[in-house]
mmCIF file of C-alpha atoms in Angstrom:
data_model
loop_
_atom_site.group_PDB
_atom_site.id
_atom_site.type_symbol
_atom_site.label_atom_id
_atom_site.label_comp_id
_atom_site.label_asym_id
_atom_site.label_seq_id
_atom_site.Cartn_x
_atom_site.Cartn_y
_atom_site.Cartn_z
ATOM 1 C CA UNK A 8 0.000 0.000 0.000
ATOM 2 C CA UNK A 9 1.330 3.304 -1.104
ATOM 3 C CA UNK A 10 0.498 4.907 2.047
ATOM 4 C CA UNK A 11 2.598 2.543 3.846
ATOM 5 C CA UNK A 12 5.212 2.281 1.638
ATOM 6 C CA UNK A 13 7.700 4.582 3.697
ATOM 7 C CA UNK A 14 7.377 2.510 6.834
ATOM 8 C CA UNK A 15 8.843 -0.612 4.728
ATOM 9 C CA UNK A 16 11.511 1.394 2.881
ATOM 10 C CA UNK A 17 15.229 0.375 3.584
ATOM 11 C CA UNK A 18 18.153 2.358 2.384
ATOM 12 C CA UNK A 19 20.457 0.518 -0.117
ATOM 13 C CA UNK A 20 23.200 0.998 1.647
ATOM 14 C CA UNK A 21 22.318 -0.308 5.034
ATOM 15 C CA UNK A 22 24.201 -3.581 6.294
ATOM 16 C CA UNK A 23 22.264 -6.603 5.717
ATOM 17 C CA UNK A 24 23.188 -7.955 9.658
ATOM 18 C CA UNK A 25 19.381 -7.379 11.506
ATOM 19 C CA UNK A 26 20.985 -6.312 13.698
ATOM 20 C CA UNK A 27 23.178 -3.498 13.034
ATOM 21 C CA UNK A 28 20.272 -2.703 10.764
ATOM 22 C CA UNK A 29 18.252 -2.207 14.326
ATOM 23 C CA UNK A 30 21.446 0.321 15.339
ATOM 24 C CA UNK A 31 20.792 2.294 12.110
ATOM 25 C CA UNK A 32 17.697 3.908 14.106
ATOM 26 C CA UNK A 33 17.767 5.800 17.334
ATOM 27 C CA UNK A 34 15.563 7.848 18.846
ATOM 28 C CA UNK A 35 15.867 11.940 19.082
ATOM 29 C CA UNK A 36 16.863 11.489 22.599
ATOM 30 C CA UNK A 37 20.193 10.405 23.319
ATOM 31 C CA UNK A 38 20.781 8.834 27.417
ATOM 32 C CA UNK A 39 23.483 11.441 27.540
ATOM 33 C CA UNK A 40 21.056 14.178 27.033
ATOM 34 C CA UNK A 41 18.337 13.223 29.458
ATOM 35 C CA UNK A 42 17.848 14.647 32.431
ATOM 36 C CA UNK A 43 14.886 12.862 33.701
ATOM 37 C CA UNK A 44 15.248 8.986 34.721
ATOM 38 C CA UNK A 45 12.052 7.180 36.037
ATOM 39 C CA UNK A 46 11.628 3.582 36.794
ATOM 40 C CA UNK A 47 8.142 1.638 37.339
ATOM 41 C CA UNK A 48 9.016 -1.357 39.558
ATOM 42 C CA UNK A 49 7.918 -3.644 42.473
ATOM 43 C CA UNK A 50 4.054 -4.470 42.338
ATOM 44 C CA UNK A 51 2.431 -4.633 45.833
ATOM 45 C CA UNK A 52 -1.114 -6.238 46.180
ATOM 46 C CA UNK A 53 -3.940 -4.328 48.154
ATOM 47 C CA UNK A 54 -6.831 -6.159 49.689
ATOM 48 C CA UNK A 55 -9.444 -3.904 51.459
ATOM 49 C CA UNK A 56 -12.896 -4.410 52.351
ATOM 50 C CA UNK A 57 -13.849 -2.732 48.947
ATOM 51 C CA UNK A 58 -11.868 -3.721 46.474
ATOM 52 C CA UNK A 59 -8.394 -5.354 45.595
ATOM 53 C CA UNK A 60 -5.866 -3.520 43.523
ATOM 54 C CA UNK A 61 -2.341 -3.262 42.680
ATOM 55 C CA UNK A 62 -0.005 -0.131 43.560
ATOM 56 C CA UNK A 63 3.410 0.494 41.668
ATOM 57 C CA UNK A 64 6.650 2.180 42.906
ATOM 58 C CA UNK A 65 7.661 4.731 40.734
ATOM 59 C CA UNK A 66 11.086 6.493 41.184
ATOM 60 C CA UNK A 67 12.076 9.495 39.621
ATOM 61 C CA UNK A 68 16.121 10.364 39.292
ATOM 62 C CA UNK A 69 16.474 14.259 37.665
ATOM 63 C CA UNK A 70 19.013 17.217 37.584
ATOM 64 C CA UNK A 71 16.358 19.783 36.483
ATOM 65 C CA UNK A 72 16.012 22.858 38.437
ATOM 66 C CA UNK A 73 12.608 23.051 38.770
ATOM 67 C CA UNK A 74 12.168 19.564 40.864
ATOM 68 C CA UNK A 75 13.314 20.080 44.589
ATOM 69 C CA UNK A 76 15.291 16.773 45.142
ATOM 70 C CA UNK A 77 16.690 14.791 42.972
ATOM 71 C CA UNK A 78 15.704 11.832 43.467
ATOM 72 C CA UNK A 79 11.748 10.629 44.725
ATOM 73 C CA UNK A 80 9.857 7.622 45.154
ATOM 74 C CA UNK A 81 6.294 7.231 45.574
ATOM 75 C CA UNK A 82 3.347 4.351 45.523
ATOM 76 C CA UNK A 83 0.883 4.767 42.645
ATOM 77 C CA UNK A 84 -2.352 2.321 41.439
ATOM 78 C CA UNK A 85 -3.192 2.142 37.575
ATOM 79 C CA UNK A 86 -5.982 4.885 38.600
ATOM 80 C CA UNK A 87 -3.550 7.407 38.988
ATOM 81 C CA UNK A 88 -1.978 6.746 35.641
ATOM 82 C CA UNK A 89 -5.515 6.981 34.008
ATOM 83 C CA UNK A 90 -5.882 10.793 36.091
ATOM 84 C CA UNK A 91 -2.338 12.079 34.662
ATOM 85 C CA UNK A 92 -3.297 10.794 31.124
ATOM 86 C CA UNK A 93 -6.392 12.234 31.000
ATOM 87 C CA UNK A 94 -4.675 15.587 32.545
ATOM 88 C CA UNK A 95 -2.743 15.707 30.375
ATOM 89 C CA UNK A 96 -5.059 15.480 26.903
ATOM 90 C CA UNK A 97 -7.190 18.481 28.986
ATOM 91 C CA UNK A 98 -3.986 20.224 28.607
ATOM 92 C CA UNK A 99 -2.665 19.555 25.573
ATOM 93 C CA UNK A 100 -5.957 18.723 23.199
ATOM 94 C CA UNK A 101 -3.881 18.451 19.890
ATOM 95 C CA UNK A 102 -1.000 16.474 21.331
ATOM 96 C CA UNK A 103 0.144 12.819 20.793
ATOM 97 C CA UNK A 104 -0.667 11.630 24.812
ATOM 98 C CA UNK A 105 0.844 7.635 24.671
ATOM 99 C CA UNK A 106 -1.328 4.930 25.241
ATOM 100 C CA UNK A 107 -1.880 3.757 28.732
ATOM 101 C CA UNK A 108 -2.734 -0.468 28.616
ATOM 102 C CA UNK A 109 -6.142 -1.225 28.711
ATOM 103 C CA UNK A 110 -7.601 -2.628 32.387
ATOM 104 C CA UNK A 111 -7.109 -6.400 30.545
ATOM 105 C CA UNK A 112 -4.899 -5.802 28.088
ATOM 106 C CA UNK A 113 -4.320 -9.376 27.663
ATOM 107 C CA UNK A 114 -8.005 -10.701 27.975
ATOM 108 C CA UNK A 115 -8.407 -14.523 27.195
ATOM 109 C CA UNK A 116 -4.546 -14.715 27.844
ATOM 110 C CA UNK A 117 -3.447 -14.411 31.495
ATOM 111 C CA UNK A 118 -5.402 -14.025 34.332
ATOM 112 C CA UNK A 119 -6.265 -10.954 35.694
ATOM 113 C CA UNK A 120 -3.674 -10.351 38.998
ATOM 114 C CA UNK A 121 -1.192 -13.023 37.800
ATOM 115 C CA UNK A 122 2.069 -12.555 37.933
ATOM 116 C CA UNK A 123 2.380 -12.523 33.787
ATOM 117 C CA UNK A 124 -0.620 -9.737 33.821
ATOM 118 C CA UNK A 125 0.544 -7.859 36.565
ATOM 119 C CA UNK A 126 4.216 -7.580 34.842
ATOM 120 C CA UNK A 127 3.100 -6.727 31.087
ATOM 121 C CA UNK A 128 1.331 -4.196 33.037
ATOM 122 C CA UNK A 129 4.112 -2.988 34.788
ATOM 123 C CA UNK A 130 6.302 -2.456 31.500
ATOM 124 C CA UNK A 131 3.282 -0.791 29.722
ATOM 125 C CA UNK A 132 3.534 1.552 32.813
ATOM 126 C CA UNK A 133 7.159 2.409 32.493
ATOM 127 C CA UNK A 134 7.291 2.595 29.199
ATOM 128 C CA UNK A 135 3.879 5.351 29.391
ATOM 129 C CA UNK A 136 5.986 7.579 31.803
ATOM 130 C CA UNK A 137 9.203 7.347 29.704
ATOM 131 C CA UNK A 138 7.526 8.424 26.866
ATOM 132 C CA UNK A 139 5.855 11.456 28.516
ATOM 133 C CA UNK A 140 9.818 12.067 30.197
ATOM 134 C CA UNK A 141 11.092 12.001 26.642
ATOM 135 C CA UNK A 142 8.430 14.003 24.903
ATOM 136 C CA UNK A 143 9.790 17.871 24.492
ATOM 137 C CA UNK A 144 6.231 19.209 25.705
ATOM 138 C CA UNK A 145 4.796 16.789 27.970
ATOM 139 C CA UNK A 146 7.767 16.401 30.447
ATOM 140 C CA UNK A 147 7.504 20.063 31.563
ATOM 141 C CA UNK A 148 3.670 19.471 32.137
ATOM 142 C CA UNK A 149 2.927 20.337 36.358
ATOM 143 C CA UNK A 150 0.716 17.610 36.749
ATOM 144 C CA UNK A 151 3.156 15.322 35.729
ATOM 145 C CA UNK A 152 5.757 16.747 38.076
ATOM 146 C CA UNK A 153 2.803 16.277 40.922
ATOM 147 C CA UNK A 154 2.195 12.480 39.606
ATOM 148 C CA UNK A 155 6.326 11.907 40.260
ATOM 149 C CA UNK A 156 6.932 13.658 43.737
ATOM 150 C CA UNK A 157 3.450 13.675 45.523
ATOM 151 C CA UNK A 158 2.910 11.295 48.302
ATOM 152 C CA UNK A 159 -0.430 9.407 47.563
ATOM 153 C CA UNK A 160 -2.424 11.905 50.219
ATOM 154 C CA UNK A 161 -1.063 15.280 48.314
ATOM 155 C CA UNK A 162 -2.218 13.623 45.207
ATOM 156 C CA UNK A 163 -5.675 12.663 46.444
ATOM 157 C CA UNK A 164 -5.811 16.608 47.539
ATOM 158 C CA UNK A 165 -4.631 17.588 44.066
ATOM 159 C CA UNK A 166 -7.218 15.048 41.915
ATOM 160 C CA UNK A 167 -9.696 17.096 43.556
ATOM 161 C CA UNK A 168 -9.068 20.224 42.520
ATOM 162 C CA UNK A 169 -10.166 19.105 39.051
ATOM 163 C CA UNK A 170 -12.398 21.193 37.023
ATOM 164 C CA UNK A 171 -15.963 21.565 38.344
ATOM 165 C CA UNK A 172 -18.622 19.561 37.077
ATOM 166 C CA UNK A 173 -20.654 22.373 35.259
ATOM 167 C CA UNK A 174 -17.356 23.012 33.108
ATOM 168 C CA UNK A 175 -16.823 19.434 32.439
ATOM 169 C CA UNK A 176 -20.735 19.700 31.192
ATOM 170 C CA UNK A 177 -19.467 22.478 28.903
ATOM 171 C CA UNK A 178 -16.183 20.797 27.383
ATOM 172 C CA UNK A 179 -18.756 17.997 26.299
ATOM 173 C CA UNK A 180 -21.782 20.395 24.805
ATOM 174 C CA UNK A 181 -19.285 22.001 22.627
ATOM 175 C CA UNK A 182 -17.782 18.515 21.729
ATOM 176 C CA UNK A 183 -20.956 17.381 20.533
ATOM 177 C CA UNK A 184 -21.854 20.721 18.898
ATOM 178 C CA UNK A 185 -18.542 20.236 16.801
ATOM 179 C CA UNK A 186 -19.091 17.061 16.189
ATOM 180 C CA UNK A 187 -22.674 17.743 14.749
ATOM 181 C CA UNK A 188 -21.286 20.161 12.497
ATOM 182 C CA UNK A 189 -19.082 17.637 10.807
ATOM 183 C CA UNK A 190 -15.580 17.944 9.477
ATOM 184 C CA UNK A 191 -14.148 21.424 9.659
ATOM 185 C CA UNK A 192 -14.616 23.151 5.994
ATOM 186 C CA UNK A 193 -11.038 24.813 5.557
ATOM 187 C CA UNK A 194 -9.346 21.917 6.829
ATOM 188 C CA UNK A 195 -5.529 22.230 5.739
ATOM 189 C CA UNK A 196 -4.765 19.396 2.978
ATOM 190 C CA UNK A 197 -1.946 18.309 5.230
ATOM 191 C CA UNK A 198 -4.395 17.103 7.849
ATOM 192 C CA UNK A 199 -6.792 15.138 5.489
ATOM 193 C CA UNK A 200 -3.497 13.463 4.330
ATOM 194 C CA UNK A 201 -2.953 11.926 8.282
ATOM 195 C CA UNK A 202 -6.451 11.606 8.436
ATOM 196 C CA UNK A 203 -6.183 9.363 5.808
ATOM 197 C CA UNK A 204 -2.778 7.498 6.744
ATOM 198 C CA UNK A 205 -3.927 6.941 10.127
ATOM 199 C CA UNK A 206 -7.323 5.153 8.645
ATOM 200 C CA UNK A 207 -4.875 2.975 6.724
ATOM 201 C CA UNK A 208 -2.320 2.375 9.588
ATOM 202 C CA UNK A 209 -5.506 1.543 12.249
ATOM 203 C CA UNK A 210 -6.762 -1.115 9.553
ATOM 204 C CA UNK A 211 -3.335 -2.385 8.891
ATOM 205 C CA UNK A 212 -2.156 -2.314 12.335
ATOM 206 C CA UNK A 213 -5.485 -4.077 13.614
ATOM 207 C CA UNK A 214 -5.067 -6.915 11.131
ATOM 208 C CA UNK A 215 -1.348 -7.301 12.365
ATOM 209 C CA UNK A 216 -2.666 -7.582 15.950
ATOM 210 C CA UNK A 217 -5.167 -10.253 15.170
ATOM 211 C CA UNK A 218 -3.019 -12.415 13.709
ATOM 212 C CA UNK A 219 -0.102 -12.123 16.353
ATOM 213 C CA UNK A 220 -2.550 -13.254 18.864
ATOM 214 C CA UNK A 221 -3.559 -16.338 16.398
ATOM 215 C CA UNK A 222 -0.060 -17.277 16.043
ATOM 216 C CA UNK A 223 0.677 -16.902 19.900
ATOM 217 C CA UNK A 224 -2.273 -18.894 20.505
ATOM 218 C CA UNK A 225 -1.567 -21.858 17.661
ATOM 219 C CA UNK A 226 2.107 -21.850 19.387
ATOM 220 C CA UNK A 227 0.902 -22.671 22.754
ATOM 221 C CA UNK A 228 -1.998 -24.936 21.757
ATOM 222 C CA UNK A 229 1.594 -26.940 19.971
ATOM 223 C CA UNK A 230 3.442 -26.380 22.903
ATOM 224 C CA UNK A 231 0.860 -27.701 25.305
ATOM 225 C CA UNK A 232 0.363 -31.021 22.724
ATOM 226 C CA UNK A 233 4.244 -31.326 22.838
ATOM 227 C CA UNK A 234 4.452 -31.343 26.510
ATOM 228 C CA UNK A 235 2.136 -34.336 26.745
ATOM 229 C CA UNK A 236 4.196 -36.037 23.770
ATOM 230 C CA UNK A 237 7.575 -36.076 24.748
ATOM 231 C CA UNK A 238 6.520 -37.981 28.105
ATOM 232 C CA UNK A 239 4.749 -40.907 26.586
ATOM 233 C CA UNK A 240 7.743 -41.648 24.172
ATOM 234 C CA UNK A 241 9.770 -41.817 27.691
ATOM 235 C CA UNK A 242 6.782 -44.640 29.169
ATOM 236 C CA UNK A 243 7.107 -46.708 25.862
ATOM 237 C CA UNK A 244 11.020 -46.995 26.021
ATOM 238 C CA UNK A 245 10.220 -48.678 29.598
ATOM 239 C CA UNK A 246 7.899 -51.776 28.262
ATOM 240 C CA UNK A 247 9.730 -51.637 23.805
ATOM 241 C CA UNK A 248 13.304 -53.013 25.017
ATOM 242 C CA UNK A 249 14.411 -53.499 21.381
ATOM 243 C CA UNK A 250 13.622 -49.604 20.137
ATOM 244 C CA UNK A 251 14.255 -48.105 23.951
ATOM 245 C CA UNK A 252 16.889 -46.061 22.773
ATOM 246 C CA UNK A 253 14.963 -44.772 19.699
ATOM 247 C CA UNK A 254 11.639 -43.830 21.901
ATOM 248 C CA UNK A 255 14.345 -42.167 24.355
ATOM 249 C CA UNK A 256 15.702 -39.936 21.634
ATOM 250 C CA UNK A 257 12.640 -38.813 20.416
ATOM 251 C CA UNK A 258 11.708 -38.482 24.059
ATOM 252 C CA UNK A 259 14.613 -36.067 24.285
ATOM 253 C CA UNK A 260 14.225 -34.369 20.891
ATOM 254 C CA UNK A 261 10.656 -33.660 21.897
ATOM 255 C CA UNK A 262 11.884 -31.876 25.090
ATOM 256 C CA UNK A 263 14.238 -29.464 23.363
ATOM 257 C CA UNK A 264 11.425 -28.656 20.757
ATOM 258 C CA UNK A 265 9.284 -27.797 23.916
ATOM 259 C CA UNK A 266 11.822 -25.985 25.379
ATOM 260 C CA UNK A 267 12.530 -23.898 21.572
ATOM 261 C CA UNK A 268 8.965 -22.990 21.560
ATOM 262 C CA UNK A 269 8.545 -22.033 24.883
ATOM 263 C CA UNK A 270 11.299 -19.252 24.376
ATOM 264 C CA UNK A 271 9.507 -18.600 20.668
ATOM 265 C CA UNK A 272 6.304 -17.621 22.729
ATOM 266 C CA UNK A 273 8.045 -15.563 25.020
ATOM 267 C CA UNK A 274 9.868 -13.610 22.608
ATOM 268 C CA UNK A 275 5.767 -13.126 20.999
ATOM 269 C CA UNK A 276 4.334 -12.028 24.378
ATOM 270 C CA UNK A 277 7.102 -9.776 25.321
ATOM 271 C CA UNK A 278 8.340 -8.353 21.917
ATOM 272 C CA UNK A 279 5.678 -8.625 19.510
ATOM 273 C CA UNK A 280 2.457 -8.722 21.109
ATOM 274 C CA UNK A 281 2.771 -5.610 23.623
ATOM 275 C CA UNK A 282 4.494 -3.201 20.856
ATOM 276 C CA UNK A 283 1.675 -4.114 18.354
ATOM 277 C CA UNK A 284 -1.011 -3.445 21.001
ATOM 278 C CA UNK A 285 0.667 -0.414 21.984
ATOM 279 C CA UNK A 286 -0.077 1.227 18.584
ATOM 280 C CA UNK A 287 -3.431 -0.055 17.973
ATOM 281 C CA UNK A 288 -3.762 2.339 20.822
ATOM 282 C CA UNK A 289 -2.329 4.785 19.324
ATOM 283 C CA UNK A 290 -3.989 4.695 16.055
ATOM 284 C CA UNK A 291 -6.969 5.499 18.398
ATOM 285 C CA UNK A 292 -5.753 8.119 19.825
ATOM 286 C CA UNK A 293 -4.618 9.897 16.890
ATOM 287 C CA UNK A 294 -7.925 9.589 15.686
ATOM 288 C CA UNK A 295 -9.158 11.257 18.270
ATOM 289 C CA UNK A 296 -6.078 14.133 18.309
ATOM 290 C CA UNK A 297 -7.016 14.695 14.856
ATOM 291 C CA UNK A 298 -11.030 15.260 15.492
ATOM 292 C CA UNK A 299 -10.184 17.524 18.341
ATOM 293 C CA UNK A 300 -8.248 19.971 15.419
ATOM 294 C CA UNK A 301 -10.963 19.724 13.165
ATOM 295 C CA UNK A 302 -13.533 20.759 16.361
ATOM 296 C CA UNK A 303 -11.411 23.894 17.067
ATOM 297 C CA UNK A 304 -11.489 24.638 13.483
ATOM 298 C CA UNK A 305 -14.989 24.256 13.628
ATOM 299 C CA UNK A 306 -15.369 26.976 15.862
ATOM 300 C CA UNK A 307 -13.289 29.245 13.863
ATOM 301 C CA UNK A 308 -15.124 28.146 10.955
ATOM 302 C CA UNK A 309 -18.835 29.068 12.276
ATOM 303 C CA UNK A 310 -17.551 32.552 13.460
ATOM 304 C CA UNK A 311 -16.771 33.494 10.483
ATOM 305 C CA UNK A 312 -19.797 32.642 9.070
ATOM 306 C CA UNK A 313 -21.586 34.262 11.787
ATOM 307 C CA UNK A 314 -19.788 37.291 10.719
ATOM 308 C CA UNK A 315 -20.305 37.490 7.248
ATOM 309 C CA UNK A 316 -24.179 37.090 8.037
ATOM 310 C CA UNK A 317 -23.783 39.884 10.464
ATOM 311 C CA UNK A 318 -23.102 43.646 9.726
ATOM 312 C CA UNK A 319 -23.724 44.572 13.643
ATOM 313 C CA UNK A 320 -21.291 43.728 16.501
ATOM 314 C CA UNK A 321 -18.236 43.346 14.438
ATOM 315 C CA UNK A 322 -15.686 44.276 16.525
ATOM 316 C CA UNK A 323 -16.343 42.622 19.348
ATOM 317 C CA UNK A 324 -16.381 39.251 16.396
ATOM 318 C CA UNK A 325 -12.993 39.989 15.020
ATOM 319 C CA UNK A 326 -11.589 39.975 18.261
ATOM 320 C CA UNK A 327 -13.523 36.291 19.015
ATOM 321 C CA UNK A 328 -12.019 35.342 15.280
ATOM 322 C CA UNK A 329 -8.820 36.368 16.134
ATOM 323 C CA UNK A 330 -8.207 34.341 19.270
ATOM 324 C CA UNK A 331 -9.265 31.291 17.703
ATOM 325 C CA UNK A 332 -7.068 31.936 15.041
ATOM 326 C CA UNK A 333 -4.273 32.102 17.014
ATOM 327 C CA UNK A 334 -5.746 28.695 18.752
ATOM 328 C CA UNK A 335 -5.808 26.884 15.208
ATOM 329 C CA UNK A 336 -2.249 27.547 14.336
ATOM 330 C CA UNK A 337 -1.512 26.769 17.892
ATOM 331 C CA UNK A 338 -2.959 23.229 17.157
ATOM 332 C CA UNK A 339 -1.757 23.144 13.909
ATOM 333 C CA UNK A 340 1.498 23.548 15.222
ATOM 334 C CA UNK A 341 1.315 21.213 18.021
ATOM 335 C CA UNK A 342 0.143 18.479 15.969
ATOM 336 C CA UNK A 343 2.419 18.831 13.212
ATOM 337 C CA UNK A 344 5.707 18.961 15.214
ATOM 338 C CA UNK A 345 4.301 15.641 17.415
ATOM 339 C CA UNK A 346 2.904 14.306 13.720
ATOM 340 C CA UNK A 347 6.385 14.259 12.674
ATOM 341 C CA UNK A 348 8.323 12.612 15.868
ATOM 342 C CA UNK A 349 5.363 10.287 16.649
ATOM 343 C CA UNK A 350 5.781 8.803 12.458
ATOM 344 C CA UNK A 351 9.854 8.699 13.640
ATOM 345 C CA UNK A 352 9.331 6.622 16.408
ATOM 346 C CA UNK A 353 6.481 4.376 15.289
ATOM 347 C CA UNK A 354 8.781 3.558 12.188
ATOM 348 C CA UNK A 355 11.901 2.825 14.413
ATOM 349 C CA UNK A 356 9.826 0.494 16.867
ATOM 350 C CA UNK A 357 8.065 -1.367 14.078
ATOM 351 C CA UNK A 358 11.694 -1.948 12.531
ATOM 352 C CA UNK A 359 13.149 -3.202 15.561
ATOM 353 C CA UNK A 360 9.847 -4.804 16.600
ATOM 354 C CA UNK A 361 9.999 -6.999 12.765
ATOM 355 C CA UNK A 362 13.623 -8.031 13.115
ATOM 356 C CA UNK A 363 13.568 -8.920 16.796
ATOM 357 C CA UNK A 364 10.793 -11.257 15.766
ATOM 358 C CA UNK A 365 12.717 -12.581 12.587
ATOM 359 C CA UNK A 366 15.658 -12.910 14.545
ATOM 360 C CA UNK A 367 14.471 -14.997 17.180
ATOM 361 C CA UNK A 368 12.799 -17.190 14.125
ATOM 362 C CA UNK A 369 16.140 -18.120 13.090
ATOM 363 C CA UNK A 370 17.099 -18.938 16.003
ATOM 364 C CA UNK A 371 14.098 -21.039 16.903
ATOM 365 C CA UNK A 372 14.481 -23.044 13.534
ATOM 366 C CA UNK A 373 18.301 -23.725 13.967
ATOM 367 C CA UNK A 374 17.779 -24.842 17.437
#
C-alpha cells in the first residue's frame, strides 16, 4: 500500500546484519542528554474491604532545576496513571498523549492479577511515563511533576481540585456541537493526508494484531500437545526393550522442541504482542487528536460565518475570530511537530519490533 510504503523502505546501503540494521535507528533522545530517569518497579497487592488492587513504585532520578530533590519515590495504582493521562489530553488537546494499557490488556490470555498480567502491566507503565519524560512538551507538564513527587495523600488533595462539574458539562456540549457540524470546511490538505494514513495504519495495524494473537495462541496450543508427547515416548522406552533407545531420543528431541517454543512464545508475548497493542492504541488516539483539530477549526469556521451574516457587533467578532485563530495555528502547530516525531518513532519500533521477531525465528528453527 502506497500509504505505507515509507514505513517498509530500507536504504540501499544499510548492512544486511538485523541487527546493526536495528542500530541504524535511534531515537531523538540520546541517554546522555536526558535529564529525567524514572523507573516503574515492584508491584504490591492491596486487599481492602472494597476492592483489591495493585499499587506500583515509581522512582524518579532528575538534575532539572525546577524539581526540589533529585531523586523521589512514591506508591501509585493504575488509577492514577488513568488521572495524569487524561490531565494531560485536557492540557494539551492536539497532542500525541501515549497509550496507557487497557484494564485487561491481555483478555483470554493471562489471568487478571497473575504474575504474567501484573508484569506486562508494569512495563506498559514504564514505558507510558518514559515516553511522557522524553516528549519535548509533555515532560515540563505540572501535573506530571505532581504524579512523580506527591505522596499518595497530596495527590488525592490535588485530583480534587479538578475542574468543576458544570465546566466538564461544557467541554462535552461544545464537543458534541462540533461534532454535529461535521468535518471542519477549511481543513488544511496536510491534515486530510494523516487523516487518511492513520485510517490505513488503524486497519493495517489491527489486522497485524489479530493475527499475532492467532499465532501466539496456535504456538501454545503446539506447545501444550508437545508437553504431553515427549513424556509418553519416555513410558514406551520402559515396556519396547528393542527400540528403547529410539523412543528415548525422540523423548529427548521432543523436550528441546518444547523448550525452543517455549522461548519462541516468550519472545511473541514480550516483543511482539505488547508493541503491536501499543499502537493499535495509538492509532486510536490519533484519531481522536485529529477530530479535536478539526472541532477547534470548527469553531473558527462558524464565526466566520456568523460574521459574514452579520453587519452589527463586528468588533467585538474579530476579536472572538482572532483568538481562535491564534488557537488553530496553535494546534496546527502542536500536531504537526508531534505528527512528525510520533511517524519517527512508530517507524523505528516497528523496525526493531519486525527483526527482533525474525531474529528470534532463526534462532528457533536452527535450534
Amino acid at each position: 500500500d502506497t500509504s505505507l510504503a515509507e514505513v517498509n523502505s530500507f536504504l540501499p546501503s544499510m548492512p544486511i546484519s538485523p541487527s546493526s540494521m536495528t542500530n541504524q535507528y535511534k531515537f531523538e533522545d540520546e541517554p546522555e542528554l536526558r535529564d529525567l530517569f524514572i523507573t516503574v518497579d515492584d508491584p504490591e497487592s492491596h486487599i481492602t474491604a472494597i476492592e483489591t488492587f495493585i499499587t506500583y513504585r515509581v522512582v524518579t532520578k532528575t538534575s532539572r532545576g525546577e524539581f526540589d530533590s533529585s531523586e523521589y519515590e512514591v506508591r501509585r495504582r493504575y488509577q492514577d496513571f488513568l488521572w495524569l493521562k487524561s490531565k494531560l489530553e485536557e492540557a494539551h488537546p492536539t497532542l500525541i498523549i501515549p497509550p496507557l494499557p487497557e484494564k485487561f490488556i491481555m483478555k483470554g490470555m493471562v489471568e487478571r492479577f497473575s504474575d504474567e498480567f501484573i508484569e506486562t502491566r508494569r512495563k506498559a507503565l514504564h514505558k507510558f511515563l518514559n515516553r511522557i519524560a522524553d516528549h519535548p512538551t509533555l515532560t515540563f507538564n505540572e501535573d506530571f511533576k505532581i504524579f512523580l513527587t506527591a505522596q499518595a495523600w497530596e495527590l488525592s488533595s490535588h485530583k480534587k481540585q479538578g475542574p468543576s462539574l458544570l465546566s466538564r458539562m461544557g467541554q462535552t456540549v461544545r464537543a458534541v456541537a462540533s461534532s454535529v457540524r461535521g468535518g471542519a470546511k477549511n481543513r488544511p490538505e496536510m491534515f486530510t493526508e494523516m487523516n487518511d494514513y492513520m485510517e490505513t495504519f488503524s486497519q493495517k495495524i489491527n489486522v497485524l494484531d489479530k493475527i499475532a494473537h492467532r499465532i501466539y495462541k496456535e504456538e501454545r496450543d503446539y506447545f501444550n500437545e508437545m508437553k504431553e508427547y515427549g513424556p509418553i515416548h519416555t513410558l514406551w522406552s520402559a515396556s519396547e526393550e528393542d527400540i528403547a533407545d529410539s523412543l528415548k531420543g525422540v523423548a529427548s528431541c521432543i523436550d528441546k522442541c518444547c523448550k525452543a517454543t517455549e522461548k519462541r512464545m516468550a519472545g511473541l508475548s514480550e516483543s511482539l504482542l505488547p508493541i503491536l497493542h501499543e499502537y493499535v492504541l495509538y492509532s486510536e488516539i490519533l484519531m481522536g487528536v485529529l477530530k479535536r483539530r478539526d472541532q477547534i477549526q470548527g469553531e473558527l469556521d462558524s464565526k466566520l460565518d456568523a460574521l459574514a451574516s452579520k453587519k452589527t457587533e463586528k468588533d467585538l467578532f474579530s476579536e472572538d475570530i482572532g483568538k481562535l485563530e491564534d488557537k488553530v495555528e496553535c494546534a496546527n502547530n502542536a500536531l504537526k511537530a508531534d505528527w512528525d516525531r510520533w511517524k519517527q518513532n512508530m517507524q523505528c519500533d516497528m523496525r526493531s519490533t519486525f527483526i527482533n521477531v525474525a531474529e528470534n525465528n532463526l534462532h528457533y528453527y536452527e535450534e
